[in-house]
Coordinates of N, CA, C and O in Angstrom, one line a residue:
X1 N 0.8 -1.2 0.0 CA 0.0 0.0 0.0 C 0.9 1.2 0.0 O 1.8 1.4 0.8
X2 N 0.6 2.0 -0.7 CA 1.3 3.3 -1.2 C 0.1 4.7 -0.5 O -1.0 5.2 -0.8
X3 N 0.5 4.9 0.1 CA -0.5 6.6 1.0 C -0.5 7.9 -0.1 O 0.5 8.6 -0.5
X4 N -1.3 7.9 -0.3 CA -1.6 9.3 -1.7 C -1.8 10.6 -0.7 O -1.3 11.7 -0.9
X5 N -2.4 10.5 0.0 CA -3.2 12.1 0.5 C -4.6 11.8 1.5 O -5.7 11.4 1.1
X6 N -4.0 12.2 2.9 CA -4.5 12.2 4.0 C -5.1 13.8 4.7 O -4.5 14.7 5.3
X7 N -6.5 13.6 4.2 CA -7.3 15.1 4.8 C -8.2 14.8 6.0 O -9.1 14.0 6.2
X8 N -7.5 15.7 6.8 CA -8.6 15.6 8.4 C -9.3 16.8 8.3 O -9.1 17.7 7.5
X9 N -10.3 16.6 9.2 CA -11.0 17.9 9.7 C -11.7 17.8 11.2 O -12.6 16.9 11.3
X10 N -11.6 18.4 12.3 CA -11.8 18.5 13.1 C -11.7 17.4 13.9 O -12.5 16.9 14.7
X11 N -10.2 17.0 13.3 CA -9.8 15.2 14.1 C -8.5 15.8 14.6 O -7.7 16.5 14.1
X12 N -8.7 15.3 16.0 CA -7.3 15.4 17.3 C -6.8 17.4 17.3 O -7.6 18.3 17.3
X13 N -5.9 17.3 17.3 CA -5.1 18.6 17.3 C -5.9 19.3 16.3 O -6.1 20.5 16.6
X14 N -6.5 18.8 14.9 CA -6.5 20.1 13.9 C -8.3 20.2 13.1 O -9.1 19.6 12.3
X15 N -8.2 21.4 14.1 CA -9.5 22.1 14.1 C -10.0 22.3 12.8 O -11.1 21.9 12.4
X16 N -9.1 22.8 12.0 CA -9.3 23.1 10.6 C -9.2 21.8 9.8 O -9.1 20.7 10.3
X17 N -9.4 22.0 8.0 CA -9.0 21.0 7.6 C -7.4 21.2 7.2 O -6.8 22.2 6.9
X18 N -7.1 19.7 7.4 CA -5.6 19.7 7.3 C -5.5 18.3 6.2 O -6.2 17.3 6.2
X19 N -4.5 18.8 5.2 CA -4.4 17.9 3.9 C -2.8 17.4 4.0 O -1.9 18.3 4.1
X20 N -2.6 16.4 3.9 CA -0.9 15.7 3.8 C -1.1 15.4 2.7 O -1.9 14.5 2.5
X21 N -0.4 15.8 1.7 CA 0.2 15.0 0.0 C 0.8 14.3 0.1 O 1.9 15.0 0.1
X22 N 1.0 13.3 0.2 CA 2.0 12.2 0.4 C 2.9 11.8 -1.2 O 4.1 11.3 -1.4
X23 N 1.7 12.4 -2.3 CA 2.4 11.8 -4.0 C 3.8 13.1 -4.1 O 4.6 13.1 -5.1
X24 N 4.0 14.3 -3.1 CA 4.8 15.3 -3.1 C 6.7 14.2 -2.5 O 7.8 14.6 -2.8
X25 N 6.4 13.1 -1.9 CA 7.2 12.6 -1.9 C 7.5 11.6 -3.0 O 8.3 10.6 -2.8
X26 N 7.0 11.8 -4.0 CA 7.4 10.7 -5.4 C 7.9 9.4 -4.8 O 7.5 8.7 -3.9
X27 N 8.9 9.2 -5.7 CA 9.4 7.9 -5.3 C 10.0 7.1 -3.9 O 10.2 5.9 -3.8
X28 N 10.1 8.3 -2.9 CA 10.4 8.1 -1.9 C 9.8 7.2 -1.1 O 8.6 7.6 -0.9
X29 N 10.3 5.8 -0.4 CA 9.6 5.2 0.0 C 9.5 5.2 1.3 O 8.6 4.7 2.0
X30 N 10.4 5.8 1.7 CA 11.1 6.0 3.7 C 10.8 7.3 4.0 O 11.8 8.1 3.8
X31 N 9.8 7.8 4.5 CA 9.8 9.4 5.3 C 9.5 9.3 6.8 O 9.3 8.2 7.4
X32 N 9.7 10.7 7.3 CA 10.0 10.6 8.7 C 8.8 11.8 9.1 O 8.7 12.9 8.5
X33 N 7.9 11.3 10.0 CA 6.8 12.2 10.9 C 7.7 12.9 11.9 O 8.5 12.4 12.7
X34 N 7.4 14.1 11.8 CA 8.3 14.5 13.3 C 7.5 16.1 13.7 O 6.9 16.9 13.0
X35 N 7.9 16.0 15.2 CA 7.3 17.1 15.3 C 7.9 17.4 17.3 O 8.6 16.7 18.0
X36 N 7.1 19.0 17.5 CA 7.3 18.7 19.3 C 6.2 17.6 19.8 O 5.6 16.7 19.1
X37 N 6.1 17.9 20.6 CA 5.2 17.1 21.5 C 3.7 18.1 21.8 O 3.4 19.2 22.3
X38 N 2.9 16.7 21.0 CA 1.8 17.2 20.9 C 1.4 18.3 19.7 O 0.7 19.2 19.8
X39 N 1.9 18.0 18.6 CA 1.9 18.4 17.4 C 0.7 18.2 16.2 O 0.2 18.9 15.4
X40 N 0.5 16.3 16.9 CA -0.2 15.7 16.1 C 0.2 14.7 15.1 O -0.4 14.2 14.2
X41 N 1.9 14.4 15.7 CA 1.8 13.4 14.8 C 1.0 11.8 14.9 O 0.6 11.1 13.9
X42 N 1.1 11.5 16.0 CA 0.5 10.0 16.5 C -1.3 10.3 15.5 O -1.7 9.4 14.8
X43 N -2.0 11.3 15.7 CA -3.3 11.7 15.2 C -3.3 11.5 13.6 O -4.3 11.1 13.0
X44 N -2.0 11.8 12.9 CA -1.4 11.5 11.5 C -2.0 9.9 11.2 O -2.7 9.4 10.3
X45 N -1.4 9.3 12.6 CA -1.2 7.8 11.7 C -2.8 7.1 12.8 O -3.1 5.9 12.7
X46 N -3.2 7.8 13.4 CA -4.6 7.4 13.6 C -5.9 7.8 12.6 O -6.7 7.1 12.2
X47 N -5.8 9.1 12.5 CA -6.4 9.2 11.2 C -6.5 7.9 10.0 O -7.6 7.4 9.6
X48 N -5.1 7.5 9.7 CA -4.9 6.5 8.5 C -5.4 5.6 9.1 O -6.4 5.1 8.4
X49 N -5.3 4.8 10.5 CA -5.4 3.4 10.9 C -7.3 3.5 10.8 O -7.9 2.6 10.4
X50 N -8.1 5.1 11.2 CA -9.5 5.0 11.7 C -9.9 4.7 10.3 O -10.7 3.7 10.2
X51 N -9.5 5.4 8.8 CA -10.0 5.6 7.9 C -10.1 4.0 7.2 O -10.8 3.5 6.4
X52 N -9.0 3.5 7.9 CA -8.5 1.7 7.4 C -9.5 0.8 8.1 O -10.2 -0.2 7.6
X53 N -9.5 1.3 9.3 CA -10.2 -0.5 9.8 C -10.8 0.2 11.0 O -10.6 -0.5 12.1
X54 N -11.6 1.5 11.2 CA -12.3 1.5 12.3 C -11.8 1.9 13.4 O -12.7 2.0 14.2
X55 N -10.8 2.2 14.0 CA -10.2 2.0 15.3 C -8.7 2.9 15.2 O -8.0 2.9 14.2
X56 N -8.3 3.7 16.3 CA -7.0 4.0 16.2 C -5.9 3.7 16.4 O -6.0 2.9 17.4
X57 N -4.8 3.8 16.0 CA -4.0 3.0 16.3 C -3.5 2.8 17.7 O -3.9 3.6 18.6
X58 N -2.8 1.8 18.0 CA -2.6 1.8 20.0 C -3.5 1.6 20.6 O -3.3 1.6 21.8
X59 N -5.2 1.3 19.9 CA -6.5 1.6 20.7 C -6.1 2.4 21.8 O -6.7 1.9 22.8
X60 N -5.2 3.6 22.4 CA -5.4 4.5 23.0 C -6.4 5.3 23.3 O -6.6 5.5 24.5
X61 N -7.5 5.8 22.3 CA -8.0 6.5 22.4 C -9.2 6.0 20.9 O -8.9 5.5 19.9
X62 N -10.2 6.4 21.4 CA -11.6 5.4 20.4 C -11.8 6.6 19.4 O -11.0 7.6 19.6
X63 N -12.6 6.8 18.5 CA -13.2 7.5 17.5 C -13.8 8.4 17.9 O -13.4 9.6 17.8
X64 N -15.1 8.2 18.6 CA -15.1 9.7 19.8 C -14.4 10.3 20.5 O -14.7 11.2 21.3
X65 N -13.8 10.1 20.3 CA -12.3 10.8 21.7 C -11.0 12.1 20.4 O -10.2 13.0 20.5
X66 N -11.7 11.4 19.5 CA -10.5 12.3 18.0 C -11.2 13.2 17.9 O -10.9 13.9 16.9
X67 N -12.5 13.7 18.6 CA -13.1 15.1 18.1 C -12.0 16.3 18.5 O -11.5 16.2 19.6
X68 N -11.6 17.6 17.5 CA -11.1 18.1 18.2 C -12.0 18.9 19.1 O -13.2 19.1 19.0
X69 N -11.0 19.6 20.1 CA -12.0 20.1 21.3 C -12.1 21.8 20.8 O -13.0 22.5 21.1
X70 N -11.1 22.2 20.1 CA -10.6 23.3 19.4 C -11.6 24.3 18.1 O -11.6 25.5 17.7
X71 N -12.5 23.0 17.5 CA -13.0 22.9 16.0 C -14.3 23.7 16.6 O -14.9 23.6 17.7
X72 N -14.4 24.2 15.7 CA -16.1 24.9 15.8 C -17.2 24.1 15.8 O -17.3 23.4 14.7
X73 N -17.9 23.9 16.6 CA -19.0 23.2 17.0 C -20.1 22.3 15.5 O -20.6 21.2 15.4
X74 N -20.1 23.5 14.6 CA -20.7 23.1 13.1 C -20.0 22.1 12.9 O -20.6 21.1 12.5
X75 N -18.3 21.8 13.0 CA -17.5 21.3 11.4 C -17.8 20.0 12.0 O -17.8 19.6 13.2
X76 N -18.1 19.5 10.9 CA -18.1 17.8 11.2 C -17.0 16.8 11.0 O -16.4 16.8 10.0
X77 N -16.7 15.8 12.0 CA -15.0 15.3 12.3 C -15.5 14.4 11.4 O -16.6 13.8 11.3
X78 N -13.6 14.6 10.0 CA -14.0 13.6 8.9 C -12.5 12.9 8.9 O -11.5 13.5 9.4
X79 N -12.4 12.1 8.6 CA -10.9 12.0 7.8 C -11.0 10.8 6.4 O -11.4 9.7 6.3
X80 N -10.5 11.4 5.6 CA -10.1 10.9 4.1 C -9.0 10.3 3.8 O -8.0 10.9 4.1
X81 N -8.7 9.3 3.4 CA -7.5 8.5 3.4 C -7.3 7.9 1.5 O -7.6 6.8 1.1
X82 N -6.8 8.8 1.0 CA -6.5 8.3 -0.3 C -4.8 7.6 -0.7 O -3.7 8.1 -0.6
X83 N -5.2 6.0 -1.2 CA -4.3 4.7 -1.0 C -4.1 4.5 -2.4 O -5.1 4.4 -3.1
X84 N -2.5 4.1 -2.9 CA -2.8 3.0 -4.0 C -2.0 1.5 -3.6 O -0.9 1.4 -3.1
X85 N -2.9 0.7 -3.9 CA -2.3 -0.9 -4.0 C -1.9 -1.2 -5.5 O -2.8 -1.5 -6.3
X86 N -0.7 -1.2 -5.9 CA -0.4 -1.3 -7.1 C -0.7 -0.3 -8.1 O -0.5 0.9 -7.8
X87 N -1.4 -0.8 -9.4 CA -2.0 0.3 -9.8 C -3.4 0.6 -9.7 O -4.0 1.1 -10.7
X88 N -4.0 0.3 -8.8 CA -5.3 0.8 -8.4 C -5.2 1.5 -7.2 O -4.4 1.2 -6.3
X89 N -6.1 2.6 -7.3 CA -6.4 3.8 -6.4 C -7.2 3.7 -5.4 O -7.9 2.8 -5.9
X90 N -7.6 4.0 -4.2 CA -8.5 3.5 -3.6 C -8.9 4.7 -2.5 O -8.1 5.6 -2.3
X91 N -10.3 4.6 -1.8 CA -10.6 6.2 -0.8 C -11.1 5.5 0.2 O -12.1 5.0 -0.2
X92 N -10.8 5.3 1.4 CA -11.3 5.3 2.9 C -11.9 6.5 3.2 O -11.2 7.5 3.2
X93 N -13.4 6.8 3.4 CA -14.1 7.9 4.1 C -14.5 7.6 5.4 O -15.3 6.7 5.5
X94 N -14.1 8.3 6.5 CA -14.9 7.7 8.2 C -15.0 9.3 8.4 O -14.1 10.2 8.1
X95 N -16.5 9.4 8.9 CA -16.8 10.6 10.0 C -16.8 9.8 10.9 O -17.7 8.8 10.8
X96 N -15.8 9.9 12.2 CA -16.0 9.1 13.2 C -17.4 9.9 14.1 O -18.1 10.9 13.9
X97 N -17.4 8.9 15.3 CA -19.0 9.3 16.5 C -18.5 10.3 16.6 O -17.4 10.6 16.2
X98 N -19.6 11.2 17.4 CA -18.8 12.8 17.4 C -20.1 13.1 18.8 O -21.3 13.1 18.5
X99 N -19.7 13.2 19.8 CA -20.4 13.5 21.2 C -20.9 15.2 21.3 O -20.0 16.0 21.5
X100 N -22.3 15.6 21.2 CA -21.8 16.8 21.2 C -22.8 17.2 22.8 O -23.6 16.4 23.4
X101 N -22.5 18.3 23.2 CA -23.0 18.9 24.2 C -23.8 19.3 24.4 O -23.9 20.4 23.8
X102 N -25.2 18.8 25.4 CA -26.3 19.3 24.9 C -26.8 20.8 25.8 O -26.3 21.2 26.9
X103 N -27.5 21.3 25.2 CA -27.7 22.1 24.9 C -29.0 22.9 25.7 O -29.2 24.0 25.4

């Protein structure tokens, strides 16, 4: 599996939508996540694992728990996961549960 482009929105740390191009790394098969603490990279590779199979990675923390706390109440928590397996393309879509406060 080859990672094309990973868009969140109002998942973990990033309130806004946040898009990673992954095809900006061409051929490169080895890249490095890095950041301070509490940046968002672990949220990077939970995004991919929720968009994959439901669940985040480390089961640390469930699909309700990725709302950010930061995001405006409207934006609805999405994350998009665009993959290729060989030469086919493929799109993971999950709006994970989203708990909201009543009112």
């Amino acid at each position: 599996m080859r990672p094309l482009k990973l868009t969140m929105q109002a998942f973990g740390p990033y309130k806004n939508v946040q898009t990673l191009d992954f095809r900006e790394l061409k051929n490169n098969r080895l890249f490095l996540i890095h950041g301070t603490t509490g940046a968002g990279k672990t949220t990077i590779l939970d995004a991919i694992c929720y968009a994959l199979y439901g669940d985040t990675s480390g089961k640390e923390r469930t699909g309700s728990q990725m709302r950010s706390e930061s995001a405006d109440p409207d934006r609805t928590k999405q994350d998009v996961f665009d993959f290729a397996r060989g030469t086919k393309c493929y799109r993971a879509l999950w709006g994970p549960l989203q708990h909201t406060a009543a009112t």
